[in-house]
Structures are given as C-alpha cells and as structure tokens.
Tab-separated table of C-alpha atoms in Angstrom:
chain	number	residue	atom	x	y	z
A	28	UNK	CA	81.932	126.964	87.266
A	29	UNK	CA	81.734	124.062	89.700
A	30	UNK	CA	78.102	124.698	90.613
A	31	UNK	CA	77.155	125.135	86.950
A	32	UNK	CA	78.818	121.819	86.070
A	33	UNK	CA	77.027	119.976	88.876
A	34	UNK	CA	73.600	121.287	87.924
A	35	UNK	CA	73.985	120.432	84.232
A	36	UNK	CA	73.891	116.720	85.076
A	37	UNK	CA	70.821	114.503	85.098
A	38	UNK	CA	71.050	114.007	88.840
A	39	UNK	CA	72.725	116.983	90.565
A	40	UNK	CA	72.018	115.710	94.094
A	41	UNK	CA	73.838	112.450	93.358
A	42	UNK	CA	76.778	114.334	91.804
A	43	UNK	CA	77.075	116.649	94.793
A	44	UNK	CA	77.074	113.743	97.251
A	45	UNK	CA	79.760	111.970	95.179
A	46	UNK	CA	82.007	115.032	95.273
A	47	UNK	CA	81.573	115.588	99.006
A	48	UNK	CA	81.975	111.876	99.842
A	49	UNK	CA	85.200	111.750	97.807
A	50	UNK	CA	86.547	114.812	99.576
A	51	UNK	CA	85.804	113.444	103.052
A	52	UNK	CA	87.165	110.013	102.164
A	53	UNK	CA	90.532	111.713	101.680
A	54	UNK	CA	90.448	114.226	104.545
A	55	UNK	CA	89.184	111.722	107.135
A	56	UNK	CA	91.936	109.182	106.436
A	57	UNK	CA	95.069	111.334	106.077
A	58	UNK	CA	96.437	110.504	109.524
A	59	UNK	CA	96.412	106.761	108.872
A	60	UNK	CA	98.937	107.390	106.104
A	61	UNK	CA	101.028	109.966	108.023
A	62	UNK	CA	99.778	112.712	105.717
A	63	UNK	CA	98.456	116.168	106.547
A	64	UNK	CA	96.672	119.064	104.900
A	65	UNK	CA	99.826	121.179	105.118
A	66	UNK	CA	102.055	118.803	103.151
A	67	UNK	CA	102.900	119.229	99.491
A	68	UNK	CA	100.989	116.225	98.221
A	69	UNK	CA	100.141	115.333	94.643
A	70	UNK	CA	96.549	114.239	94.199
A	71	UNK	CA	95.359	112.434	91.094
A	72	UNK	CA	91.634	112.088	90.444
A	73	UNK	CA	91.200	109.289	87.928
A	74	UNK	CA	87.993	109.486	85.921
A	75	UNK	CA	86.828	112.925	87.110
A	76	UNK	CA	84.455	113.390	84.153
A	77	UNK	CA	84.345	116.218	81.638
A	78	UNK	CA	84.533	118.868	84.370
A	79	UNK	CA	86.895	118.319	87.337
A	80	UNK	CA	84.380	118.556	90.169
A	81	UNK	CA	86.189	116.289	92.652
A	82	UNK	CA	89.559	117.767	91.704
A	83	UNK	CA	88.240	121.331	92.085
A	84	UNK	CA	87.088	120.723	95.647
A	85	UNK	CA	90.346	119.002	96.648
A	86	UNK	CA	92.398	121.836	95.099
A	87	UNK	CA	90.653	124.339	97.372
A	88	UNK	CA	91.904	122.506	100.430
A	89	UNK	CA	95.391	122.889	101.849
A	90	UNK	CA	98.455	123.278	99.671
A	91	UNK	CA	97.776	120.259	97.528
A	92	UNK	CA	98.318	120.191	93.789
A	93	UNK	CA	95.649	118.212	91.968
A	94	UNK	CA	95.481	116.643	88.523
A	95	UNK	CA	92.065	115.577	87.254
A	96	UNK	CA	92.303	112.980	84.503
A	97	UNK	CA	89.563	111.797	82.168
A	98	UNK	CA	89.259	111.058	78.425
A	99	UNK	CA	86.373	113.578	78.281
A	100	UNK	CA	88.093	116.262	80.402
A	101	UNK	CA	87.805	119.886	79.357
A	102	UNK	CA	90.842	122.124	79.570
A	103	UNK	CA	90.250	123.998	82.839
A	104	UNK	CA	92.722	126.316	84.546
A	105	UNK	CA	92.381	126.897	88.279
A	106	UNK	CA	94.881	127.521	91.077
A	107	UNK	CA	96.510	124.230	92.170
A	108	UNK	CA	94.454	122.265	89.615
A	109	UNK	CA	95.573	120.821	86.299
A	110	UNK	CA	93.402	118.855	83.935
A	111	UNK	CA	94.431	116.154	81.502
A	112	UNK	CA	92.244	114.935	78.659
A	113	UNK	CA	93.182	111.308	78.168
A	114	UNK	CA	93.485	107.971	79.887
A	115	UNK	CA	95.228	107.709	83.237
A	116	UNK	CA	97.730	105.370	81.563
A	117	UNK	CA	98.687	108.184	79.127
A	118	UNK	CA	99.557	110.803	81.751
A	119	UNK	CA	103.221	111.367	82.647
A	120	UNK	CA	103.335	111.311	86.439
A	121	UNK	CA	106.202	113.189	88.117
A	122	UNK	CA	108.156	111.609	90.973
A	123	UNK	CA	106.830	112.622	94.393
A	124	UNK	CA	107.227	111.535	97.981
A	125	UNK	CA	103.481	111.184	98.598
A	126	UNK	CA	100.468	110.854	96.354
A	127	UNK	CA	96.752	110.469	96.922
A	128	UNK	CA	94.778	108.717	94.211
A	129	UNK	CA	91.014	109.201	94.112
A	130	UNK	CA	88.544	107.230	92.051
A	131	UNK	CA	84.840	107.997	92.402
A	132	UNK	CA	83.005	105.551	90.158
A	133	UNK	CA	86.069	105.676	87.919
A	134	UNK	CA	86.470	103.378	84.940
A	135	UNK	CA	90.260	103.658	85.149
A	136	UNK	CA	91.880	100.325	85.898
A	137	UNK	CA	93.392	100.072	89.369
A	138	UNK	CA	96.586	98.832	87.718
A	139	UNK	CA	97.174	102.417	86.501
A	140	UNK	CA	98.028	103.312	90.111
A	141	UNK	CA	101.319	101.466	89.555
A	142	UNK	CA	102.289	104.187	87.053
A	143	UNK	CA	102.392	106.833	89.795
A	144	UNK	CA	105.969	107.063	91.147
A	145	UNK	CA	105.395	107.938	94.786
A	146	UNK	CA	106.880	106.271	97.852
A	147	UNK	CA	103.764	106.767	99.994
A	148	UNK	CA	100.390	106.214	98.294
A	149	UNK	CA	96.924	106.633	99.714
A	150	UNK	CA	94.098	105.409	97.503
A	151	UNK	CA	90.446	106.316	97.953
A	152	UNK	CA	88.422	104.133	95.600
A	153	UNK	CA	84.654	103.919	95.301
A	154	UNK	CA	84.059	101.502	92.427
A	155	UNK	CA	81.079	101.541	90.124
A	156	UNK	CA	81.615	98.427	88.078
A	157	UNK	CA	85.148	97.126	88.588
A	158	UNK	CA	86.589	95.287	91.548
A	159	UNK	CA	89.217	96.585	93.921
A	160	UNK	CA	91.804	93.866	93.540
A	161	UNK	CA	95.262	95.381	93.569
A	162	UNK	CA	98.526	94.949	95.403
A	163	UNK	CA	97.744	97.635	97.977
A	164	UNK	CA	96.474	96.766	101.415
A	165	UNK	CA	92.929	97.822	102.287
A	166	UNK	CA	93.207	99.856	105.475
A	167	UNK	CA	89.571	100.965	105.719
A	168	UNK	CA	86.457	99.690	104.011
A	169	UNK	CA	83.114	101.380	104.620
A	170	UNK	CA	79.790	102.334	103.099
A	171	UNK	CA	78.875	106.000	103.013
A	172	UNK	CA	75.072	106.301	103.322
A	173	UNK	CA	75.240	110.027	102.521
A	174	UNK	CA	76.292	109.143	98.950
A	175	UNK	CA	73.071	108.935	96.935
A	176	UNK	CA	74.033	105.826	95.030
A	177	UNK	CA	73.712	102.114	95.675
A	178	UNK	CA	77.441	101.985	94.839
A	179	UNK	CA	78.633	103.763	97.971
A	180	UNK	CA	81.373	101.455	99.251
A	181	UNK	CA	84.775	103.085	99.780
A	182	UNK	CA	88.065	101.208	99.849
A	183	UNK	CA	90.903	103.178	101.418
A	184	UNK	CA	94.124	101.468	100.439
A	185	UNK	CA	97.790	102.221	100.539
A	186	UNK	CA	101.353	101.178	101.087
A	187	UNK	CA	101.891	103.010	104.375
C-alpha cells in the first residue's frame, strides 16, 4: 500500500525523501525532549496527504499510536495508525502526557498545535509556504540535503 501510494505521485523520489526525512527528524530528536521509542506517545501528522505515508512509517516504529490528518485523507486501517479526513482544527484530540506533531510541507496552521492537549510537545515542522512563528521554542533548526526539495529546512520545536 505504502509503496503503491508513493509511486503514484508525479515525483516518487521526492515523496520518498520527504517521508524518510520526516521519520528521522522525529527519531533523531527524541532525547532532547526526554522521549523514547518505548513510550506510549501520540503522534499527529498534520497534512499527510490522501494516503498516510509519513504516518504509516512512524506507526511501524516503537509502540507509538499515530493519527494522520488531512482534508483529502482516505480511510485507511493499519495497526497503530488512524486516519482522519478533515482539517486538523476539526479533530478531537485526546489528553495525553506527550505528543509529537509532524508537519512535512503541511498547510495546517501552526496555531492548530494549541488544540493538542499534551503536557510535553515535540514539533517537527518542515514548512512549504507558511512561516514557523508560534509560541514554542525552536530547539533545533537544520537543512536536510537528503530531502529532494528546495524547501528542506526543519524546525524542531517544543515546550520541554
């Protein structure tokens, strides 16, 4: 399913590098937020497209439960992965101790992160056309040259 979805795009190489870069942006920065792969963490992928490619990869890793959110999202059922067809502002987020929010070229407004009721938030945001101004502190900021896009700047933010 995941491979089929990636190769139906106009630029599968770019899509694959976006998925992998998103995944590593989370995994490589867990420790800075006192998070681990073994924890029960809620992950929300805002703007994951019509097929949850970023969410699918994150759901395969550790014991995390992932929700991929997009107005064009298809209803997909996979272990540890839920999909929601709608805006990130329309989703009802459950209370959790920790949450990771991922946005790979997402058009969701950063203000929607405020709707997620979690004490500890880690945000991995790679903007395509919107800024990264929000109340959360930028902990890491880097360009990922392996991402085949001129928009390859990651902002790792949080309230740790």
